[in-house]
XYZ file of C-alpha atoms in Angstrom:
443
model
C 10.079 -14.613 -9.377
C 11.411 -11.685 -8.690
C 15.341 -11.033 -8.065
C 15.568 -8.147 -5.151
C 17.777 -5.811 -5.397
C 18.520 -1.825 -4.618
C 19.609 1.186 -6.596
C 21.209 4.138 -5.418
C 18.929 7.527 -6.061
C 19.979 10.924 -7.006
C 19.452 14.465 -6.049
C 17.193 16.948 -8.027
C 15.562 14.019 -10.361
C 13.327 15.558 -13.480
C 10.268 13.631 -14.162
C 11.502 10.861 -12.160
C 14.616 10.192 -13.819
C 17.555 8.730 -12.164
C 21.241 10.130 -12.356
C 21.735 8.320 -15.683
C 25.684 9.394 -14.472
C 25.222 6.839 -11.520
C 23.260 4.155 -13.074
C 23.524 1.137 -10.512
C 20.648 -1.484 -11.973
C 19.936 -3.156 -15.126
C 17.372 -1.228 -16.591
C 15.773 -3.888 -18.674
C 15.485 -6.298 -15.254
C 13.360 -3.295 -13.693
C 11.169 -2.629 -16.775
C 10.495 -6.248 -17.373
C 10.024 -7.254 -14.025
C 7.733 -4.621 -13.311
C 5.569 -5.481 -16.487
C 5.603 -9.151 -15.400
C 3.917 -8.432 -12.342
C 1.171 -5.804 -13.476
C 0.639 -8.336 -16.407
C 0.507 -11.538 -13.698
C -1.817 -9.267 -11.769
C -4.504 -8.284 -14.553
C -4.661 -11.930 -16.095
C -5.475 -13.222 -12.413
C -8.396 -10.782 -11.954
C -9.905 -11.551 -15.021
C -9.384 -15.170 -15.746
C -9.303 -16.174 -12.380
C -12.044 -13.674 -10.634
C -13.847 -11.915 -13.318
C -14.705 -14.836 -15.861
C -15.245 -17.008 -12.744
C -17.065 -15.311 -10.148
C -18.428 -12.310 -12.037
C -21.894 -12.583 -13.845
C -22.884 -9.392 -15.283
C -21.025 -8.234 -18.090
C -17.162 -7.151 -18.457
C -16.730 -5.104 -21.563
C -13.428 -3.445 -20.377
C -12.113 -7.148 -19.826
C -13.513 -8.392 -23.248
C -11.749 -5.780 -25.263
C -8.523 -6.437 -23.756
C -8.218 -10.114 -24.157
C -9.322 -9.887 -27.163
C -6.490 -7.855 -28.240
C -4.136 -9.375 -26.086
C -4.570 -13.011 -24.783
C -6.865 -14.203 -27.340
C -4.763 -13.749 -30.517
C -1.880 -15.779 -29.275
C -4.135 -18.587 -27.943
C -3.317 -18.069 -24.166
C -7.079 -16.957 -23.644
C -7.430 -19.865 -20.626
C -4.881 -18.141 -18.410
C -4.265 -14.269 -19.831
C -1.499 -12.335 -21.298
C 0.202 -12.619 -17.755
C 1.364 -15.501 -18.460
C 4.328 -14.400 -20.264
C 5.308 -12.952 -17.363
C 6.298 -16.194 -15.676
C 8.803 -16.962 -18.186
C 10.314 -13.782 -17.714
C 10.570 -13.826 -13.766
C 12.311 -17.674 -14.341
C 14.865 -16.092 -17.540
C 15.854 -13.483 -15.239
C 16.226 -15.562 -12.421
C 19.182 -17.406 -14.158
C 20.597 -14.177 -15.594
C 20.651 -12.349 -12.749
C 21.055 -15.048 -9.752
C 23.990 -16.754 -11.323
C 26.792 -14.411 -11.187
C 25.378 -13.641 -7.372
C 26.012 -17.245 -6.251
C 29.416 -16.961 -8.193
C 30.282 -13.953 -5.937
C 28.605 -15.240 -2.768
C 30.007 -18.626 -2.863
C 27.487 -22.043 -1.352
C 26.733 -20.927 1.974
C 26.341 -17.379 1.598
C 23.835 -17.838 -1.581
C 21.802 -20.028 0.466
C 21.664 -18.371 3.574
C 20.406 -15.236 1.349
C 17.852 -16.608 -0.793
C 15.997 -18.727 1.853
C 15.883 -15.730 4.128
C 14.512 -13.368 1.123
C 12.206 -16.350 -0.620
C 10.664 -17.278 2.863
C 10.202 -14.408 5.034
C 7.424 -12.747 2.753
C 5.895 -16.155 2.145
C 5.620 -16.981 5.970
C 3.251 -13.766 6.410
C 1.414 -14.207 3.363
C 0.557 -18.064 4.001
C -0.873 -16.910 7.845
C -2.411 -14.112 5.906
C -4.388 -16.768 3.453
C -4.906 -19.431 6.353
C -6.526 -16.370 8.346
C -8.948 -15.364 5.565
C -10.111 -18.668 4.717
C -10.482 -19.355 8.265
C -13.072 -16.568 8.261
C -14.568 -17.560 4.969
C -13.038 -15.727 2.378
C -11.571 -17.659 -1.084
C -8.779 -16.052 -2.070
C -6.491 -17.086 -5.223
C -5.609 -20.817 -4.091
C -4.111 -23.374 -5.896
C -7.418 -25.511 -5.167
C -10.165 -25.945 -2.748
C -7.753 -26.517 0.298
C -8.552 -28.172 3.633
C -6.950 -25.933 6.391
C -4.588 -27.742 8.991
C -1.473 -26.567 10.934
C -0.048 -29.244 8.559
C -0.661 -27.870 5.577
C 0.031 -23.824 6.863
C 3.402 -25.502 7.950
C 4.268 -27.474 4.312
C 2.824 -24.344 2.561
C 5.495 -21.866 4.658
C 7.939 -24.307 3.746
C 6.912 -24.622 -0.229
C 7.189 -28.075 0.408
C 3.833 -28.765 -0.559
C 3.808 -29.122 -3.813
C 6.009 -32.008 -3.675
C 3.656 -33.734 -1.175
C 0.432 -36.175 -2.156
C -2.253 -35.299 -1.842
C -1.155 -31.601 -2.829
C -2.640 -28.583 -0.556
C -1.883 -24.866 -2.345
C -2.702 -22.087 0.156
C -1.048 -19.306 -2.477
C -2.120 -20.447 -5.719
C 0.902 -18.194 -7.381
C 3.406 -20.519 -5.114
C 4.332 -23.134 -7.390
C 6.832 -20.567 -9.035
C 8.889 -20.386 -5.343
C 9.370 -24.240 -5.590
C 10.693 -24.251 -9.210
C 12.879 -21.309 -8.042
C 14.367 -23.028 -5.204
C 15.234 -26.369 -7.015
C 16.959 -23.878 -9.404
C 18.723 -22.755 -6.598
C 19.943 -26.160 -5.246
C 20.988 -27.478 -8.055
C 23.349 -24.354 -8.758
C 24.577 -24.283 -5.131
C 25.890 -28.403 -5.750
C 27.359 -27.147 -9.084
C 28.622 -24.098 -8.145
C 32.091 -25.711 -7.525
C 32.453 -26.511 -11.160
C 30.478 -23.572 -12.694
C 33.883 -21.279 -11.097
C 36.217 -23.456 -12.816
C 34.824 -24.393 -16.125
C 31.275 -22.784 -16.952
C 30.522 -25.057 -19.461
C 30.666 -27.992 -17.766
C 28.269 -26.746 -15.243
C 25.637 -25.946 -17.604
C 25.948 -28.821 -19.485
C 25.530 -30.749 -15.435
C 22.093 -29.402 -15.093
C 20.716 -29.804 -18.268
C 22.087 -33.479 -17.742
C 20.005 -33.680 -14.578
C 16.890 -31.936 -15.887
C 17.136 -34.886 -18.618
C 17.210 -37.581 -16.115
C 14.362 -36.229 -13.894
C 12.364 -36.278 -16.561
C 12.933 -39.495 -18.344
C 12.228 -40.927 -14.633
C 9.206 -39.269 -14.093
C 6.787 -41.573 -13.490
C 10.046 -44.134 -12.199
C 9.717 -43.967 -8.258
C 6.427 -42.728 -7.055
C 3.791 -39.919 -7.116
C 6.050 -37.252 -5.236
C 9.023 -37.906 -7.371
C 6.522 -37.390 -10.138
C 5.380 -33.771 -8.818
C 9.278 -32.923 -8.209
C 9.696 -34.278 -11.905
C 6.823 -31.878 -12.852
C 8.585 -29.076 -11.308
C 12.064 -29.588 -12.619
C 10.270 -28.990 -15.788
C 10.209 -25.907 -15.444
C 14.236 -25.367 -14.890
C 15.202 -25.242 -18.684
C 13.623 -21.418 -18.021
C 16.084 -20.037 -15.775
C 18.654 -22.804 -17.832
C 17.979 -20.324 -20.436
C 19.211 -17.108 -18.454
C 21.973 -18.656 -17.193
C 23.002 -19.919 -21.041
C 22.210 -15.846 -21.570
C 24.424 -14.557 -18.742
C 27.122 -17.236 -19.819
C 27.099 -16.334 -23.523
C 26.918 -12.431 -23.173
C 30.091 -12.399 -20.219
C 31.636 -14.428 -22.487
C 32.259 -17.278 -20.308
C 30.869 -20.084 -23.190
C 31.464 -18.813 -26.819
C 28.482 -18.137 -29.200
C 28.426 -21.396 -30.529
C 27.979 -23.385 -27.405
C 25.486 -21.092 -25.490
C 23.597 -21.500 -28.856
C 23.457 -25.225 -28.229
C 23.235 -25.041 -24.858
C 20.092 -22.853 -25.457
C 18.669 -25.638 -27.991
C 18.787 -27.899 -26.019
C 17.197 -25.987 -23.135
C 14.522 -24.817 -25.207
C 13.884 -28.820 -26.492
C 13.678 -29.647 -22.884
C 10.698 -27.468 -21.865
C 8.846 -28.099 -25.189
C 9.709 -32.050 -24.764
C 7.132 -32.304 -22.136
C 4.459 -29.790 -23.083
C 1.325 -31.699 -22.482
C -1.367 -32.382 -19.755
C 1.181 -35.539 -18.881
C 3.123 -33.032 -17.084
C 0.421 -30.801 -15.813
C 0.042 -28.051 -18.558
C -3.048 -26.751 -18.995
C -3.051 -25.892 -22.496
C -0.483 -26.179 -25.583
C 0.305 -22.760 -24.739
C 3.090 -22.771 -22.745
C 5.873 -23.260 -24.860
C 4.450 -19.725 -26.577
C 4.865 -17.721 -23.755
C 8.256 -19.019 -23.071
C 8.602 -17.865 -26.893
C 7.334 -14.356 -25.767
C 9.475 -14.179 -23.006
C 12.588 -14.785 -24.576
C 11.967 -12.314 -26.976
C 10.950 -9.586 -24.786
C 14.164 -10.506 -23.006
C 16.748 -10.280 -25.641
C 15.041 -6.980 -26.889
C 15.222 -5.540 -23.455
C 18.920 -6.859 -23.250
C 20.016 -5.236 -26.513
C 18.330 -1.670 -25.468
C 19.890 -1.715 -22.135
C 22.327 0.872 -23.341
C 19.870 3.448 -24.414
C 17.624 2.643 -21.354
C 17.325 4.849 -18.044
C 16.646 4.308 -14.265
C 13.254 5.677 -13.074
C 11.161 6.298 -10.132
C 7.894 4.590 -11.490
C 9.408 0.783 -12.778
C 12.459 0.686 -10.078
C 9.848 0.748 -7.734
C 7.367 -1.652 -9.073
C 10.107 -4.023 -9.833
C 11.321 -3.691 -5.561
C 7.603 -4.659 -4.813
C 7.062 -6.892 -7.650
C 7.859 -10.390 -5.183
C 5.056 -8.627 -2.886
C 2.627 -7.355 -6.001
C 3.075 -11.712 -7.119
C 2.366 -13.274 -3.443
C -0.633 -10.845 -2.237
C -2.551 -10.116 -5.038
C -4.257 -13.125 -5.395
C -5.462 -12.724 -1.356
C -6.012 -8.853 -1.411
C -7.775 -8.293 -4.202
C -9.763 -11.122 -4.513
C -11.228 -10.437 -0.842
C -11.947 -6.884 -1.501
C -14.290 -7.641 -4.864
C -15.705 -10.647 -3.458
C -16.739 -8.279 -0.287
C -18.099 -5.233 -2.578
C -19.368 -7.450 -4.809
C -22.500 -7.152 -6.157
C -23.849 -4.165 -3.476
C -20.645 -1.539 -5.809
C -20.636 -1.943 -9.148
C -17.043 -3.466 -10.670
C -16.143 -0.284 -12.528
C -15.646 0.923 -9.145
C -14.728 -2.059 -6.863
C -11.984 -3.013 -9.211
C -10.155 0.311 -8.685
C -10.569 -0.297 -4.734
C -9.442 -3.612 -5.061
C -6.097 -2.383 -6.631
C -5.630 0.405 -4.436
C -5.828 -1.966 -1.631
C -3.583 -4.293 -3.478
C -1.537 -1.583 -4.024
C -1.751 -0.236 -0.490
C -0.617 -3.923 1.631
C 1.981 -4.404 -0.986
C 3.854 -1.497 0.135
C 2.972 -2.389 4.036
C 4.455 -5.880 2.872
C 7.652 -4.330 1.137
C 8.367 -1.963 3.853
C 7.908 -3.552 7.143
C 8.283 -7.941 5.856
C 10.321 -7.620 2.439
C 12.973 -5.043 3.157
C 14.020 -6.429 6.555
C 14.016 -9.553 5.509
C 16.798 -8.209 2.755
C 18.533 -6.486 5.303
C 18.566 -9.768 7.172
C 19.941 -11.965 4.399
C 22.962 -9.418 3.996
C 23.792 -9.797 7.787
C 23.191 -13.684 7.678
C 25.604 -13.326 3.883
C 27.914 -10.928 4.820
C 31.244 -11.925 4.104
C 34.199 -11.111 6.089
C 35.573 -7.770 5.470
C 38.884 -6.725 4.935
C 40.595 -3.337 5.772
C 40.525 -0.782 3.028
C 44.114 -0.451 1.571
C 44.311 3.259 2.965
C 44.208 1.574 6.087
C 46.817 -1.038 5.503
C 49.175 2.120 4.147
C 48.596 4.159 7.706
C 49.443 1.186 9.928
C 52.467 0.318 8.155
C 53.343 4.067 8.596
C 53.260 3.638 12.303
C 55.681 1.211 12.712
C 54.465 -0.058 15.862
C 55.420 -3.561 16.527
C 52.669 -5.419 16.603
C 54.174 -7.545 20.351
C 54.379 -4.186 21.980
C 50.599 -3.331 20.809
C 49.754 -7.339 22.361
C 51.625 -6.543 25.605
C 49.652 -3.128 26.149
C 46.656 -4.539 25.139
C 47.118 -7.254 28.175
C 47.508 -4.333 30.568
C 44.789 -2.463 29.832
C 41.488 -2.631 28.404
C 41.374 0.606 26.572
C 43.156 -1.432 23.663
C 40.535 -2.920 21.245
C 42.710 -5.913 19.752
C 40.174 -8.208 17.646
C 37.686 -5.523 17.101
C 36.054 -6.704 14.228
C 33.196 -4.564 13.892
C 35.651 -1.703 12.784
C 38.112 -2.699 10.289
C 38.412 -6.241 10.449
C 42.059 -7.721 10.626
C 43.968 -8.192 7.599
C 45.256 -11.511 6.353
C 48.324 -13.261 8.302
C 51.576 -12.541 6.541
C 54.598 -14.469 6.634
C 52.550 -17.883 7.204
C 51.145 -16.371 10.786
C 48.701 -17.922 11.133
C 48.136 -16.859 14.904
C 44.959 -14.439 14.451
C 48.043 -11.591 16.135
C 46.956 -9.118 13.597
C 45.613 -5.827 14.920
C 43.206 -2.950 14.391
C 44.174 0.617 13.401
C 42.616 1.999 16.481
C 44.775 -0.506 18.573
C 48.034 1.044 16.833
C 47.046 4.459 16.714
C 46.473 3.814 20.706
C 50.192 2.499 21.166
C 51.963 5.272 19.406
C 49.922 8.056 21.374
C 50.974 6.268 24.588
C 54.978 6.483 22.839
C 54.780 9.814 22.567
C 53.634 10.917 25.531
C 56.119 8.349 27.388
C 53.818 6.348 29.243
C 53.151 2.003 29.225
């Protein structure tokens, strides 16, 4: 999944470079996110559409997977799928240090809002086209029911028997969010002693799956899940070994042991397709250490900083959009053309999505996450320059109304001093407002 996030853009760009001067995102995040997407989107179409639902022939689609999936044996579900990997491995690199900042209820105020907003319109969206008989990219052949639109909003259907997948892409959200409660209950420890917190949820991804098949079918689909955490295990190990917060040694053990995990259970027994799943993770990783180690020498630009903004929207709606424009143009326009249209519409209600569902729901999470802010130290300077006592600013602000005391949507009060704890501190305005009314000689 994609991590959102926004850059700041600069005046007279050349070929859509960014002020390299100003460079505000990691470079590597945008590229590879952006590729994962494009590459989740092209393996969908034609695994998924084209070698399912098409019958004339596909020589564009043959010529690529035969240079591309074929050769490393992930033929069954495309070259896209080393672009799940990736989305989990930056998940932990990036996320980690956020929750860090944010602290337990900030974190999870922000990601719910920013995981679930988008997925609440494109789960209506899906329930509304196979309603009117379209089959868009589901997880199977789904029986529609309030209860299963409302699970599916939720992602709580995939730990639910019998299973109903309205978004067959969703199963990523619900690996993501475990990943995201299990660092919230650590997060404690992870401040104090990174190590320790690490080594906690590899400890837990251990005993979920040695009791896999211990207490029922839905602990068994959460167990299935879970096996999927080592991924962003291994970005976090990353982030923690490249801050320095573990030494080399450890995040090299750390990352062993991560990587045993994953492989430990590739099989059918855990819902795997194929044997090739511990390969893309292999793919993954490497693309992500390369892309870490060029960082340096890597630039902002119009074309993958964009991509990588819409890529949550390009990984939720493709599978809806484009499948329900070729499957209406289908046979009467011949695919060289209706595949372009279906992109361009792809294309086109990603960027309605991003705009008007995605964006505000960012915007959102930051109000619902904002921490409480504290006066700039400019401030601080100019009201100790005043020396107005603070009970004479309190007694005007009784008499009259003009006095904005606990004005917090200005410059929010500084910290008691002196162990006053009494909430008496004051704004600027309030102090610039008592030594105007000194001057002149009024109350």
């Amino acid at each position: 999944m994609a991590l959102p996030s926004g850059g700041l853009w600069s005046r007279g760009e050349r070929g859509g470079l960014l002020d390299t001067e100003r460079k505000t995102r990691i470079a590597f995040i945008d590229i590879g996110r952006a590729s994962a997407a494009v590459l989740v989107f092209y393996s969908h179409l034609a695994e998924q559409w084209v070698a399912k639902r098409e019958t004339g022939p596909t020589p564009v689609v043959t010529l690529i997977d035969s240079l591309t999936s074929e050769p490393v044996h992930m033929g069954a579900q495309g070259i896209g799928q080393v672009g799940v990997p990736f989305f989990f491995l930056v998940s932990g690199f990036v996320v980690t240090p956020i929750a860090l900042r944010m602290g337990q209820r900030r974190f999870t105020a922000n990601r719910l809002v920013r995981v679930h907003t988008p997925m609440f319109v494109v789960v209506l969206l899906t329930a509304g086209a196979l309603w009117l008989g379209v089959q868009p990219l589901t997880g199977n052949n789904p029986e529609l029911s309030w209860w299963a639109v409302l699970t599916n909003m939720l992602v709580i259907n995939y730990l639910i028997v019998p299973q109903v997948a309205l978004v067959g892409v969703a199963w990523t959200l619900i690996v993501e969010l475990i990943f995201y409660a299990v660092l919230v209950l650590v997060l404690p420890v992870l401040r104090r002693w990174v190590w320790v917190g690490i080594a906690a949820q590899l400890v837990f991804v251990f005993a979920v799956l040695m009791s896999a098949r211990a207490f029922g079918p839905s602990w068994f689909l959460f167990a299935v899940n879970v096996s999927y955490l080592p991924i962003p295990l291994l970005g976090q190990v990353i982030w923690a070994t490249t801050a320095k917060k573990v030494p080399l040694w450890l995040g090299g053990v750390f990352g062993g042991v991560a990587w045993a995990l994953y492989v430990f259970v590739d099989g059918p027994d855990m819902g795997r397709l194929d044997g090739s799943y511990s390969l893309a993770l292999a793919g993954a990783v490497l693309c992500f250490l390369l892309g870490l180690f060029a960082e340096p020498g890597l630039r902002e630009r119009r074309l993958w900083v964009a991509l990588s903004e819409r890529s949550y929207s390009i990984y939720l709606l493709h599978g809806l959009v484009a499948f329900a424009v070729l499957d209406v143009l289908r046979p009467a326009v011949p695919l060289w053309l209706a595949m372009p249209l279906a992109v361009a519409a792809t294309f086109g209600v990603v960027e309605l999505s991003y705009r008007y569902v995605e964006r505000p729901s960012h915007a959102l999470a930051r109000r619902l996450s904002r921490s409480p802010r504290r006066p700039a130290p400019e401030a601080v300077a100019r009201a100790a320059e005043l020396g107005v006592a603070e009970l004479r600013v309190r007694a005007d602000a009784e008499r009259t109304e003009e006095i904005p005391v606990e004005r917090t949507d200005e410059i929010p009060r500084a910290p008691a001093r002196h162990g006053r704890t009494d909430g008496s501190a004051v704004t600027v305005r309030a102090l610039l407002a008592a030594r105007d009314r000194e001057r002149r000689g009024g109350p």
